[in-house]
mmCIF file of C-alpha atoms in Angstrom:
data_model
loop_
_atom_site.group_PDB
_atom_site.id
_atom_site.type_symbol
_atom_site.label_atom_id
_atom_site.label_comp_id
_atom_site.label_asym_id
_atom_site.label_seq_id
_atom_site.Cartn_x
_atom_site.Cartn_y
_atom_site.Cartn_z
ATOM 1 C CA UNK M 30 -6.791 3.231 24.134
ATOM 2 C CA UNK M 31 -9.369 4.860 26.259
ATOM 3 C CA UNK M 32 -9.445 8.131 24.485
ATOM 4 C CA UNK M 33 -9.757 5.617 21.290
ATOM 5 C CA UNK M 34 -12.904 4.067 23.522
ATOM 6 C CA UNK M 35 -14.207 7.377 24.317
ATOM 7 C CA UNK M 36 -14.550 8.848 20.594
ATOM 8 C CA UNK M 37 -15.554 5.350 19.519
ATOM 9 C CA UNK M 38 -18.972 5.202 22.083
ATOM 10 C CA UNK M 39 -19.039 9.055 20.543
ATOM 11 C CA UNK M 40 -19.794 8.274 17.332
ATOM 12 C CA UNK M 41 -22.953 7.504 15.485
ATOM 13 C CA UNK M 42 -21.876 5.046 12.911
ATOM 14 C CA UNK M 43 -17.771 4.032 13.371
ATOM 15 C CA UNK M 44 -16.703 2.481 10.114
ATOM 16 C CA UNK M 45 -12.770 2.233 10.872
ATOM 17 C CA UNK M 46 -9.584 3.787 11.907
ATOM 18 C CA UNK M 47 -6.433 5.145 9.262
ATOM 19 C CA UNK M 48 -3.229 4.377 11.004
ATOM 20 C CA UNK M 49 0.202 6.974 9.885
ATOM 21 C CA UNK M 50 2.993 5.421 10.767
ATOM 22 C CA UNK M 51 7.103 4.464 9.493
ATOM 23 C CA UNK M 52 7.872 0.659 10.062
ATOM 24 C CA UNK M 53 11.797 1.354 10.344
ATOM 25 C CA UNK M 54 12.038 3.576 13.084
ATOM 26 C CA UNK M 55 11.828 2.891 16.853
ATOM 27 C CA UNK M 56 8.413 4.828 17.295
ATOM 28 C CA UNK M 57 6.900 4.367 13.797
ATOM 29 C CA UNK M 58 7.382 0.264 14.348
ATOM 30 C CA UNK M 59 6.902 -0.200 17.903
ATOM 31 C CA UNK M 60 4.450 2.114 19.320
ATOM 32 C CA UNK M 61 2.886 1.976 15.176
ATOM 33 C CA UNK M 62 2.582 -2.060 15.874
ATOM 34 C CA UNK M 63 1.251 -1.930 19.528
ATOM 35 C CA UNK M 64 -1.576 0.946 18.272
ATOM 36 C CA UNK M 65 -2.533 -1.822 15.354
ATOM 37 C CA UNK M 66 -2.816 -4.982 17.498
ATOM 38 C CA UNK M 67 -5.080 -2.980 20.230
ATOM 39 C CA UNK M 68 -7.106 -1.550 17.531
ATOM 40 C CA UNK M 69 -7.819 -4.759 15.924
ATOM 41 C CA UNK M 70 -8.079 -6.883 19.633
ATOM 42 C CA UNK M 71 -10.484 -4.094 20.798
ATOM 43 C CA UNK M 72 -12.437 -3.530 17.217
ATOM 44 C CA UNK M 73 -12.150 -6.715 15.639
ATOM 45 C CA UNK M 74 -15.198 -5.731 13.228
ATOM 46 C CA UNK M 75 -13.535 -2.418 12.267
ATOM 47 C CA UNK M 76 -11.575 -2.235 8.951
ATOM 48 C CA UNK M 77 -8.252 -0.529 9.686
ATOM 49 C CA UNK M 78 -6.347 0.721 6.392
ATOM 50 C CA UNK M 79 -2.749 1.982 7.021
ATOM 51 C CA UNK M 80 -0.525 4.693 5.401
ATOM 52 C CA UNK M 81 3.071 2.832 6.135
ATOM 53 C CA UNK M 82 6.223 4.439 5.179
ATOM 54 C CA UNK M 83 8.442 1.902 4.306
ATOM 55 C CA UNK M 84 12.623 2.869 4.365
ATOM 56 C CA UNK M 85 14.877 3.878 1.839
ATOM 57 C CA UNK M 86 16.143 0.665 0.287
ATOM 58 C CA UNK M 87 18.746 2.247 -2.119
ATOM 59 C CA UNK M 88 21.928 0.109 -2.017
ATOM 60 C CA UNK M 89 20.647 -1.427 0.984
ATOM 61 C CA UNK M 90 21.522 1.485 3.473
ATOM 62 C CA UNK M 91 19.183 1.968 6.148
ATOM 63 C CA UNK M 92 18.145 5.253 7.803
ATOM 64 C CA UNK M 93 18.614 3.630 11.318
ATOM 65 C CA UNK M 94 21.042 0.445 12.312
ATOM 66 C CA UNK M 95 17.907 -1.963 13.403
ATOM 67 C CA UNK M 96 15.902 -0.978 10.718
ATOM 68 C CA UNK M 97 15.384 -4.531 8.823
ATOM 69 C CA UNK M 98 15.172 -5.816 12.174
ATOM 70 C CA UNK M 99 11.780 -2.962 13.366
ATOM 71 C CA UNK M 100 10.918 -3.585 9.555
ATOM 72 C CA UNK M 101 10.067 -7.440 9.665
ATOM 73 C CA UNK M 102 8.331 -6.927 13.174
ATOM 74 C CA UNK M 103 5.895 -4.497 11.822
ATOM 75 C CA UNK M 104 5.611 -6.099 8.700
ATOM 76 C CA UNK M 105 3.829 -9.115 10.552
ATOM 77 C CA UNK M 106 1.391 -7.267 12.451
ATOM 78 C CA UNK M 107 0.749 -5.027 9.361
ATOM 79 C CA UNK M 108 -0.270 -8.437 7.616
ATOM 80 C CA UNK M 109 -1.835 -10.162 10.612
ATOM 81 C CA UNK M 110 -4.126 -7.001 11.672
ATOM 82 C CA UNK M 111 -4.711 -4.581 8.961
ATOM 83 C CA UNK M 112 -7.171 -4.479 6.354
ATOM 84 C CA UNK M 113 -5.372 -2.039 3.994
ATOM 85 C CA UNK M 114 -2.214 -0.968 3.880
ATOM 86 C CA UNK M 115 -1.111 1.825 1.337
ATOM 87 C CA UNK M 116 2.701 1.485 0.916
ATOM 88 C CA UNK M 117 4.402 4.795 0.972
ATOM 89 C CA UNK M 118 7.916 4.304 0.133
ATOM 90 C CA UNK M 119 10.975 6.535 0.626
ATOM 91 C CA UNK M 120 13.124 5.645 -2.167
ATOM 92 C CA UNK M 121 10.566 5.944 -4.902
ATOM 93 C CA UNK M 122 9.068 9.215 -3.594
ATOM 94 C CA UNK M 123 12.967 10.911 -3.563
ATOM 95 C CA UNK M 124 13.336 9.181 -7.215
ATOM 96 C CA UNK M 125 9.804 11.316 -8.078
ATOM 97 C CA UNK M 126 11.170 14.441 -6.361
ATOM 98 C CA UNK M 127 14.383 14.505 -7.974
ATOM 99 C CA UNK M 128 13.658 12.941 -10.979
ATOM 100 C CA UNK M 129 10.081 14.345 -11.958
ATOM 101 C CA UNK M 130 9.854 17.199 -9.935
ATOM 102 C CA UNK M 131 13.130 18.586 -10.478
ATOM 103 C CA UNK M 132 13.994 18.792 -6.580
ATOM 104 C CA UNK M 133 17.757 18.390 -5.916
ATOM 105 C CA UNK M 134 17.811 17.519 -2.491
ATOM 106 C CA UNK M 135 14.320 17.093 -1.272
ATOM 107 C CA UNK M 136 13.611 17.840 2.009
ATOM 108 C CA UNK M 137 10.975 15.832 4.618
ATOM 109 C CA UNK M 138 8.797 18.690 4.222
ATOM 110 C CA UNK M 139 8.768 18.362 0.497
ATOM 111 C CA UNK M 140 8.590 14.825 0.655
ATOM 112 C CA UNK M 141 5.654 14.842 3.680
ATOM 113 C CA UNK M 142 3.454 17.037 0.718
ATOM 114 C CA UNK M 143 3.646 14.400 -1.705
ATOM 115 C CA UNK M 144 2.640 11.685 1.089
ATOM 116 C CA UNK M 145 -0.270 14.351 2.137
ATOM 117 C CA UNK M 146 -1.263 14.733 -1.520
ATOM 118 C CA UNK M 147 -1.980 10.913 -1.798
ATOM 119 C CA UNK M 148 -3.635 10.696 1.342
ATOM 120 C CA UNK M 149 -6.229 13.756 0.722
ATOM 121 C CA UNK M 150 -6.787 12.160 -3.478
ATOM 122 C CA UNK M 151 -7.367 8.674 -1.607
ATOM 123 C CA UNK M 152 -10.013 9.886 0.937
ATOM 124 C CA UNK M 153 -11.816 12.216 -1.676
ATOM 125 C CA UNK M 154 -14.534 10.492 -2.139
ATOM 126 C CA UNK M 155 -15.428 9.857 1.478
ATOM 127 C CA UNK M 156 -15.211 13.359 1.926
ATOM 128 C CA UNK M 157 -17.126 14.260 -0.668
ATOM 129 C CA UNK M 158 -19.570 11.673 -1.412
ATOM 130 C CA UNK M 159 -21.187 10.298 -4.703
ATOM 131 C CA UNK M 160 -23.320 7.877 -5.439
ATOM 132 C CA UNK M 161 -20.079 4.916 -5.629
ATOM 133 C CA UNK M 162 -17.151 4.260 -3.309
ATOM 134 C CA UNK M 163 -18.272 6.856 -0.610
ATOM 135 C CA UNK M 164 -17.056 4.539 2.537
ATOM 136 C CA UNK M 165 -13.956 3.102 2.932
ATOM 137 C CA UNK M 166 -15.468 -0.189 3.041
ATOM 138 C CA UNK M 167 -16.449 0.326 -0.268
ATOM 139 C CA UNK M 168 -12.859 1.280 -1.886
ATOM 140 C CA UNK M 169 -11.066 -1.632 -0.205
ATOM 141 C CA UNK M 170 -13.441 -4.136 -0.818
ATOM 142 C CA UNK M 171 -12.868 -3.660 -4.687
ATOM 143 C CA UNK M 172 -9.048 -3.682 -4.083
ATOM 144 C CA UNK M 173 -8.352 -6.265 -2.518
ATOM 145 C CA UNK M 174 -10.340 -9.564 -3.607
ATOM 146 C CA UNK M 175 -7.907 -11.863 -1.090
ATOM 147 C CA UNK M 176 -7.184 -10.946 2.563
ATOM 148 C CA UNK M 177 -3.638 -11.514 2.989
ATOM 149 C CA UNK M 178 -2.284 -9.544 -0.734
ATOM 150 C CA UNK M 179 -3.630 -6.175 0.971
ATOM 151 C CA UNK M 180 -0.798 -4.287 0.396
ATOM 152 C CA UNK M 181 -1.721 -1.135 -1.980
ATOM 153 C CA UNK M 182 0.362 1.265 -4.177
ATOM 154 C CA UNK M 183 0.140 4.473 -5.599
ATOM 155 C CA UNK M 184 0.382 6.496 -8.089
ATOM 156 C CA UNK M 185 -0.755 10.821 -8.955
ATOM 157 C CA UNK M 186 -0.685 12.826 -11.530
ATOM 158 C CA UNK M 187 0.109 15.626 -12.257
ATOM 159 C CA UNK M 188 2.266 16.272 -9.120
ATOM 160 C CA UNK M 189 3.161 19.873 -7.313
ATOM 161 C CA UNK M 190 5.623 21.014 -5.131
ATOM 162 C CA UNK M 191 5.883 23.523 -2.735
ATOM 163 C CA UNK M 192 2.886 25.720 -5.156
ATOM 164 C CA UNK M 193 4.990 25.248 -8.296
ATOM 165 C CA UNK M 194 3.173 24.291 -10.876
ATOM 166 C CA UNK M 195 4.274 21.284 -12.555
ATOM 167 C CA UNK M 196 5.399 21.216 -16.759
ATOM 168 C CA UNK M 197 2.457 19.025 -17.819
ATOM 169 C CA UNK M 198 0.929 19.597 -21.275
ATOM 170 C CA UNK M 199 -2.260 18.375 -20.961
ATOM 171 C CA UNK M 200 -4.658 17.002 -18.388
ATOM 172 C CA UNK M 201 -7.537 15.212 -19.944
ATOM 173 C CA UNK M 202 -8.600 12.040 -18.872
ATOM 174 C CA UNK M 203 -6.872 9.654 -20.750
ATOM 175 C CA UNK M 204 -3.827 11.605 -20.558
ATOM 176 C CA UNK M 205 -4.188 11.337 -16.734
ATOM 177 C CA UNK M 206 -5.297 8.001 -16.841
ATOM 178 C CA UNK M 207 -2.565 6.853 -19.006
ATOM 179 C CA UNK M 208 0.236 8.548 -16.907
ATOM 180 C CA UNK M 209 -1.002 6.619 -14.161
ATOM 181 C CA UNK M 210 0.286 3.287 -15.298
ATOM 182 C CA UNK M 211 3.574 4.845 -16.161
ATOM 183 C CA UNK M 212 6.237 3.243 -13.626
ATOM 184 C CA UNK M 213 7.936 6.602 -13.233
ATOM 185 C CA UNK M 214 4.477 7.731 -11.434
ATOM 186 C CA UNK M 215 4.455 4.974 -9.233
ATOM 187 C CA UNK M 216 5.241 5.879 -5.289
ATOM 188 C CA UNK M 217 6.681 2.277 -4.824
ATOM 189 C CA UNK M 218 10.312 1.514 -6.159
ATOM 190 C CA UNK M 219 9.309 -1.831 -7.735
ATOM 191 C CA UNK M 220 8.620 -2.094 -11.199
ATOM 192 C CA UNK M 221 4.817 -2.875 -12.468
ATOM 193 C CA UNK M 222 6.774 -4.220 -15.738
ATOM 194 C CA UNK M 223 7.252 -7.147 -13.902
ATOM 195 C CA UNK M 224 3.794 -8.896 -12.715
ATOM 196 C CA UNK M 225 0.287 -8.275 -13.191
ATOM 197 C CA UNK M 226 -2.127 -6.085 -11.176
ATOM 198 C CA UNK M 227 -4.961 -7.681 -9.003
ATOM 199 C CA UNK M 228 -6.606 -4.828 -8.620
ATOM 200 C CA UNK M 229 -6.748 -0.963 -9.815
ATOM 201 C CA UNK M 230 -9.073 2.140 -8.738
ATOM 202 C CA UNK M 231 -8.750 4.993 -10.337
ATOM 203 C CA UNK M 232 -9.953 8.031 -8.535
ATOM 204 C CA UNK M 233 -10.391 11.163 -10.750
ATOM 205 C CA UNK M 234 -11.076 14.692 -9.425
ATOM 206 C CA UNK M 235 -12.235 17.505 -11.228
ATOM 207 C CA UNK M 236 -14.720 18.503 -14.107
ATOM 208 C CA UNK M 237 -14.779 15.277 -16.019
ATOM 209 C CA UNK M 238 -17.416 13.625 -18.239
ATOM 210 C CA UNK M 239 -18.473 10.043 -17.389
ATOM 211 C CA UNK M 240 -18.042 9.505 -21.546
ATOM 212 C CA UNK M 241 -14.282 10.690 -21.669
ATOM 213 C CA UNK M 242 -13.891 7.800 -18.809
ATOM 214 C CA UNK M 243 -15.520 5.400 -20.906
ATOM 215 C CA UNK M 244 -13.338 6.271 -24.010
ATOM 216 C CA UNK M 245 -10.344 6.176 -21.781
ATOM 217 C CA UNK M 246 -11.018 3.063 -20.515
ATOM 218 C CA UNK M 247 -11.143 0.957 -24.256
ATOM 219 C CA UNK M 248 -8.200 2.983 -25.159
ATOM 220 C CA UNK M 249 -5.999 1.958 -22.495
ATOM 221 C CA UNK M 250 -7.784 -1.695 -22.843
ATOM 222 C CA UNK M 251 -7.044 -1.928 -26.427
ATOM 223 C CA UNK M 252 -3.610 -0.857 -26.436
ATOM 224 C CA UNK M 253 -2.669 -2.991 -23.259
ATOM 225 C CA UNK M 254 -1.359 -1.291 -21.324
ATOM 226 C CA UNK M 255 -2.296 -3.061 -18.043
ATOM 227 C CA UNK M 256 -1.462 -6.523 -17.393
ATOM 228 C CA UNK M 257 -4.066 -8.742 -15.292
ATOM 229 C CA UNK M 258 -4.219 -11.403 -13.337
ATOM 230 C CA UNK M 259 -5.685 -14.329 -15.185
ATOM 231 C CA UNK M 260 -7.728 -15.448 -12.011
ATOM 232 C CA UNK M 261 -10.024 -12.395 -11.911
ATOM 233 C CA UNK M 262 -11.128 -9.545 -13.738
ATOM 234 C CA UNK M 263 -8.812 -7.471 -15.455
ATOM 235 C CA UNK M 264 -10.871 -4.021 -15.637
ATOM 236 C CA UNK M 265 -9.866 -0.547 -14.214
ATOM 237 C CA UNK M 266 -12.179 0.780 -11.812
ATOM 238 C CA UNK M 267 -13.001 4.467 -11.586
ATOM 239 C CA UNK M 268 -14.201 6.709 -8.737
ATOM 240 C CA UNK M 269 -15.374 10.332 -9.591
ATOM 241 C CA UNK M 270 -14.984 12.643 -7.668
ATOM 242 C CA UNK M 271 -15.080 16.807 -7.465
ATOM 243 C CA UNK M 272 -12.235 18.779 -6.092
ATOM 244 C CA UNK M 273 -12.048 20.519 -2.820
ATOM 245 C CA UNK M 274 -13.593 23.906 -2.202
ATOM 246 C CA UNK M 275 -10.575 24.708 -0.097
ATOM 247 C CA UNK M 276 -7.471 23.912 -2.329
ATOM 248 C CA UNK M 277 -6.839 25.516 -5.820
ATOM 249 C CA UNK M 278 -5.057 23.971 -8.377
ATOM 250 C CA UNK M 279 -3.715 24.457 -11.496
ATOM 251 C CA UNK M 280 -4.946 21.298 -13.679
ATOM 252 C CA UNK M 281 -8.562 20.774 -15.081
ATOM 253 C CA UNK M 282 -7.944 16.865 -13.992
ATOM 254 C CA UNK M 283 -5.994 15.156 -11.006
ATOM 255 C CA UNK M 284 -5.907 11.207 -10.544
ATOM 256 C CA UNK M 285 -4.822 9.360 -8.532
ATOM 257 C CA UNK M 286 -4.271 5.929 -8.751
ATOM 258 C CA UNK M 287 -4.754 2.926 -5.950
ATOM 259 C CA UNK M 288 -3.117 -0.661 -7.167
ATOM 260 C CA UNK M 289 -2.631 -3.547 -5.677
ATOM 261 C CA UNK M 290 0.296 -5.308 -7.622
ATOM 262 C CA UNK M 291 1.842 -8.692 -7.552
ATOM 263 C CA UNK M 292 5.303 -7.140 -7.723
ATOM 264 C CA UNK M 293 5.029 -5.520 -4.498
ATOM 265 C CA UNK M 294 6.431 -8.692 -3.123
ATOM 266 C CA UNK M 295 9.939 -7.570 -4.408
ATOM 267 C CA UNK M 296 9.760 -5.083 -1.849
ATOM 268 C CA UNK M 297 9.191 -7.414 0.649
ATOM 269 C CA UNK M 298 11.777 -9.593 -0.051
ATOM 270 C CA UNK M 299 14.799 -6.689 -0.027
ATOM 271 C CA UNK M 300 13.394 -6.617 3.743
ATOM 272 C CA UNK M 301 13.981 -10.149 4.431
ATOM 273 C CA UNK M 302 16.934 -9.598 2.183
ATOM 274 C CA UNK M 303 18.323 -7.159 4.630
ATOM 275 C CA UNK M 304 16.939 -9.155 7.436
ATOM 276 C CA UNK M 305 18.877 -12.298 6.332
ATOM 277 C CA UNK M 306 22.285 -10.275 6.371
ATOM 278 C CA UNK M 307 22.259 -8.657 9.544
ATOM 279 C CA UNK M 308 20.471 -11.605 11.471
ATOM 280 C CA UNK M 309 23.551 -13.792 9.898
ATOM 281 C CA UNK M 310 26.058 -11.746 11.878
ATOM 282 C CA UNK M 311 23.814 -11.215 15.207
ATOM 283 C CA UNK M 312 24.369 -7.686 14.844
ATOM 284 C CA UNK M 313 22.219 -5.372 17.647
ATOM 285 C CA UNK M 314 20.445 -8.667 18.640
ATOM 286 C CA UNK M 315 21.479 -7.448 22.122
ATOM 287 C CA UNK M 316 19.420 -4.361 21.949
ATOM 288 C CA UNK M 317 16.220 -6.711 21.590
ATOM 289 C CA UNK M 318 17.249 -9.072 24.306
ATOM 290 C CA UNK M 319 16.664 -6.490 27.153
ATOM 291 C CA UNK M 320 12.815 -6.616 26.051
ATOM 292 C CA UNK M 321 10.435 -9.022 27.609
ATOM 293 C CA UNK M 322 9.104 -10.440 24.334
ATOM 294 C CA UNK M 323 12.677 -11.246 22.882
ATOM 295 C CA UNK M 324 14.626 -12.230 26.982
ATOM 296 C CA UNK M 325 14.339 -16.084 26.672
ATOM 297 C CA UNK M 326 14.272 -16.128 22.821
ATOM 298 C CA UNK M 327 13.865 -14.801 19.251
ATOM 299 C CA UNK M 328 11.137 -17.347 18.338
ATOM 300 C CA UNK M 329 9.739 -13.736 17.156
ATOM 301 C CA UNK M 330 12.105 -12.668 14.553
ATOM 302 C CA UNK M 331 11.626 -16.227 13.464
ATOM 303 C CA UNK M 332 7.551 -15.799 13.292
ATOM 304 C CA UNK M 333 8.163 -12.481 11.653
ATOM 305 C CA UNK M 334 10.255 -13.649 8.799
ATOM 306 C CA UNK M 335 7.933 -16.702 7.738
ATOM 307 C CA UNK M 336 5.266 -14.451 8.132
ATOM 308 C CA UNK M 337 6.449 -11.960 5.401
ATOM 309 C CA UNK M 338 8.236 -14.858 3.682
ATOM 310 C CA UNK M 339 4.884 -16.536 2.812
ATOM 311 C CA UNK M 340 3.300 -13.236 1.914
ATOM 312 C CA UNK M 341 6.464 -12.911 -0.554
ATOM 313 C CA UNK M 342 5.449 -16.261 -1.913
ATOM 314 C CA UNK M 343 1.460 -15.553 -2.065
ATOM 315 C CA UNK M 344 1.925 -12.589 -4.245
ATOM 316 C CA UNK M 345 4.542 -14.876 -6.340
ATOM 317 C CA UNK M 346 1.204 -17.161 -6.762
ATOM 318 C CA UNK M 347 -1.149 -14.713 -7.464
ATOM 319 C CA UNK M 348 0.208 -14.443 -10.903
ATOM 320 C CA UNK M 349 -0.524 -18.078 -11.470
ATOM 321 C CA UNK M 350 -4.306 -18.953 -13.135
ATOM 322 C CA UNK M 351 -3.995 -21.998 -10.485
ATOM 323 C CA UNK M 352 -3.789 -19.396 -7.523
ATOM 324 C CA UNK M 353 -7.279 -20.393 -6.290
ATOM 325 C CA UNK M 354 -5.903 -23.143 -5.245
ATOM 326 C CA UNK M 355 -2.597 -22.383 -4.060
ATOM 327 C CA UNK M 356 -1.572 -23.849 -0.633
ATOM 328 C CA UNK M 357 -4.152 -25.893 -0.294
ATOM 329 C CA UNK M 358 -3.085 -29.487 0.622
ATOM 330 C CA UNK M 359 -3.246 -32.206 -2.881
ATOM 331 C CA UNK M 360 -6.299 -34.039 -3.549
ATOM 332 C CA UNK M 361 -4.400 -37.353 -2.374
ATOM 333 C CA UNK M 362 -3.502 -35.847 1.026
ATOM 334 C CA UNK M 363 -6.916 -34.672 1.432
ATOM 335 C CA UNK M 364 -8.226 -38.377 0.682
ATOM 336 C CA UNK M 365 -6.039 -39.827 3.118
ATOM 337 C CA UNK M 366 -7.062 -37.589 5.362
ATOM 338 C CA UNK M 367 -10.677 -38.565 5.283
ATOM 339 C CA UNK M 368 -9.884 -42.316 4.756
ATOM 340 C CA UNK M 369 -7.575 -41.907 8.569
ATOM 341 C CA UNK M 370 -11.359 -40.567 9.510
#
């Protein structure tokens, strides 16, 4: 934390911090979780977005034997102390490798490029400023209208591997737009058929004119193709932005898409899923009790899980037109309340 204090007195105009991390391994989750509660104790005006990789969750195996347990822990802090979080998630991006980029057995490496493609699309247009979304205030702020749904997906097209060019026909703007929507393109292994979207920005690099966007836009709008929220608006947001100097590619057009979707919470609820099964049989609880936060009790596992559980439930309500106001005590209650006054 004091070289984090040192760059931060450094620099002229600090905006925030982007936090890597897994939440299923030892290092990821732990030393990831202790890095996000210092940042926000020490910068509590700072936004903090995250990139989280979240664990396989095909046929519930997990790449380490605690992982639900490392999952839920960081999955409360990520809630309670982030701003953004942009779920990367292991499962769908092998499904995209395999499945859509013809990779048999993917390897990290390959798998680390897709992660580093998303990351580099969704800080374009910091890097290379326009005259919209050019701090990362800015790009959040029009994601994510209610603080605790904050939990972001992805989606890019087209997608490379390794400097192969990828079998794509065409890359105008609607065709890149469209794809984007496509569940097969999304880097989260929930299904958008399910649920409504709060929130999308699309950010599109390359030579494109504003009128194409436009176009695209009332095409996708009149055949549907996005389901809203009924709370809020349901538009598509769109970020221009020109490609990098630096990196060649092969397409005219490259979007990438940033979503926050209600059926994200499906996600979260395998983890309490696989929580729930392991917890039942007290498996590796011993590991935890050697720790000072866990020696007297679990009271933490128990925070944890109603932590994610009501975030599980939030998104459920979010779909709701009442959702403005969901948990918020009845009218009666609220009477007596004032009466006992």
């Amino acid at each position: 934390m004091e070289m984090i204090d040192r760059e931060a007195d450094g620099s002229d105009s600090l905006e925030g911090f982007v936090l890597c991390h897994s939440i299923a391994g030892g290092t990821g989750s732990g030393m990831g979780s202790y890095l996000l509660e210092n940042l926000n104790d020490h910068f509590p005006k700072k936004l903090i977005q995250t990139y989280s990789v979240f664990p396989n969750q095909s046929d519930f195996q997990s790449d380490v034997v605690v992982q639900p347990y490392n999952s839920l822990l960081t999955m409360k802090r990520l809630v309670l102390n982030a701003d953004s979080v942009v779920v990367l998630d292991n499962t769908a991006l092998n499904r995209i490798a395999v499945e859509r980029l013809r990779v048999e057995n993917p390897t990290v490496s390959q798998l680390n490029s897709l992660v580093s493609t998303v990351m580099a699309a969704s800080t374009t247009t910091l890097r290379y400023p326009g005259y919209m979304n050019n701090d990362l205030i800015g790009l959040v702020a029009s994601l994510i209208p209610t603080p605790r749904c904050h939990f972001l997906m992805t989606g890019y097209t087209p997608l490379t591997i390794d400097a192969q060019v990828s079998a794509v026909r065409k890359t105008t703007v609607l065709d890149v737009m469209r794809r984007l929507l496509q569940p097969k393109n999304i880097m989260v292994s929930t299904s958008t058929k399910t649920g409504c979207y709060i929130s999308i920005l699309n950010i599109i690099q390359g030579d494109v004119d504003p009128t194409q966007v436009h176009k695209s836009l009332q095409r996708i709008r009149e055949r549907k193709l996005a389901r809203f929220i009924p709370w809020g608006p349901a538009s598509i947001q769109v970020a221009l932005s020109r490609k990098s100097p630096y990196v060649e590619t092969a397409h005219k057009v490259n979007g990438l898409m940033l979503a926050n979707h209600t059926s994200i919470g499906a996600l979260f609820h395998k983890l309490l899923l696989q929580y729930d099964r392991l917890k039942k049989h007290g498996a590796f609880i011993e590991n935890y009790r050697k720790e000072p936060m866990f020696a007297e009790n679990l009271d933490e596992f128990d925070s944890a899980r109603e932590v994610v559980q009501n975030l599980v439930d939030e998104y459920k309500a979010s779909e709701r037109a009442d959702y403005a106001t969901w948990g918020q005590p009845p009218v009666s209650t609220m009477e007596d309340v004032r009466m006992s006054h």
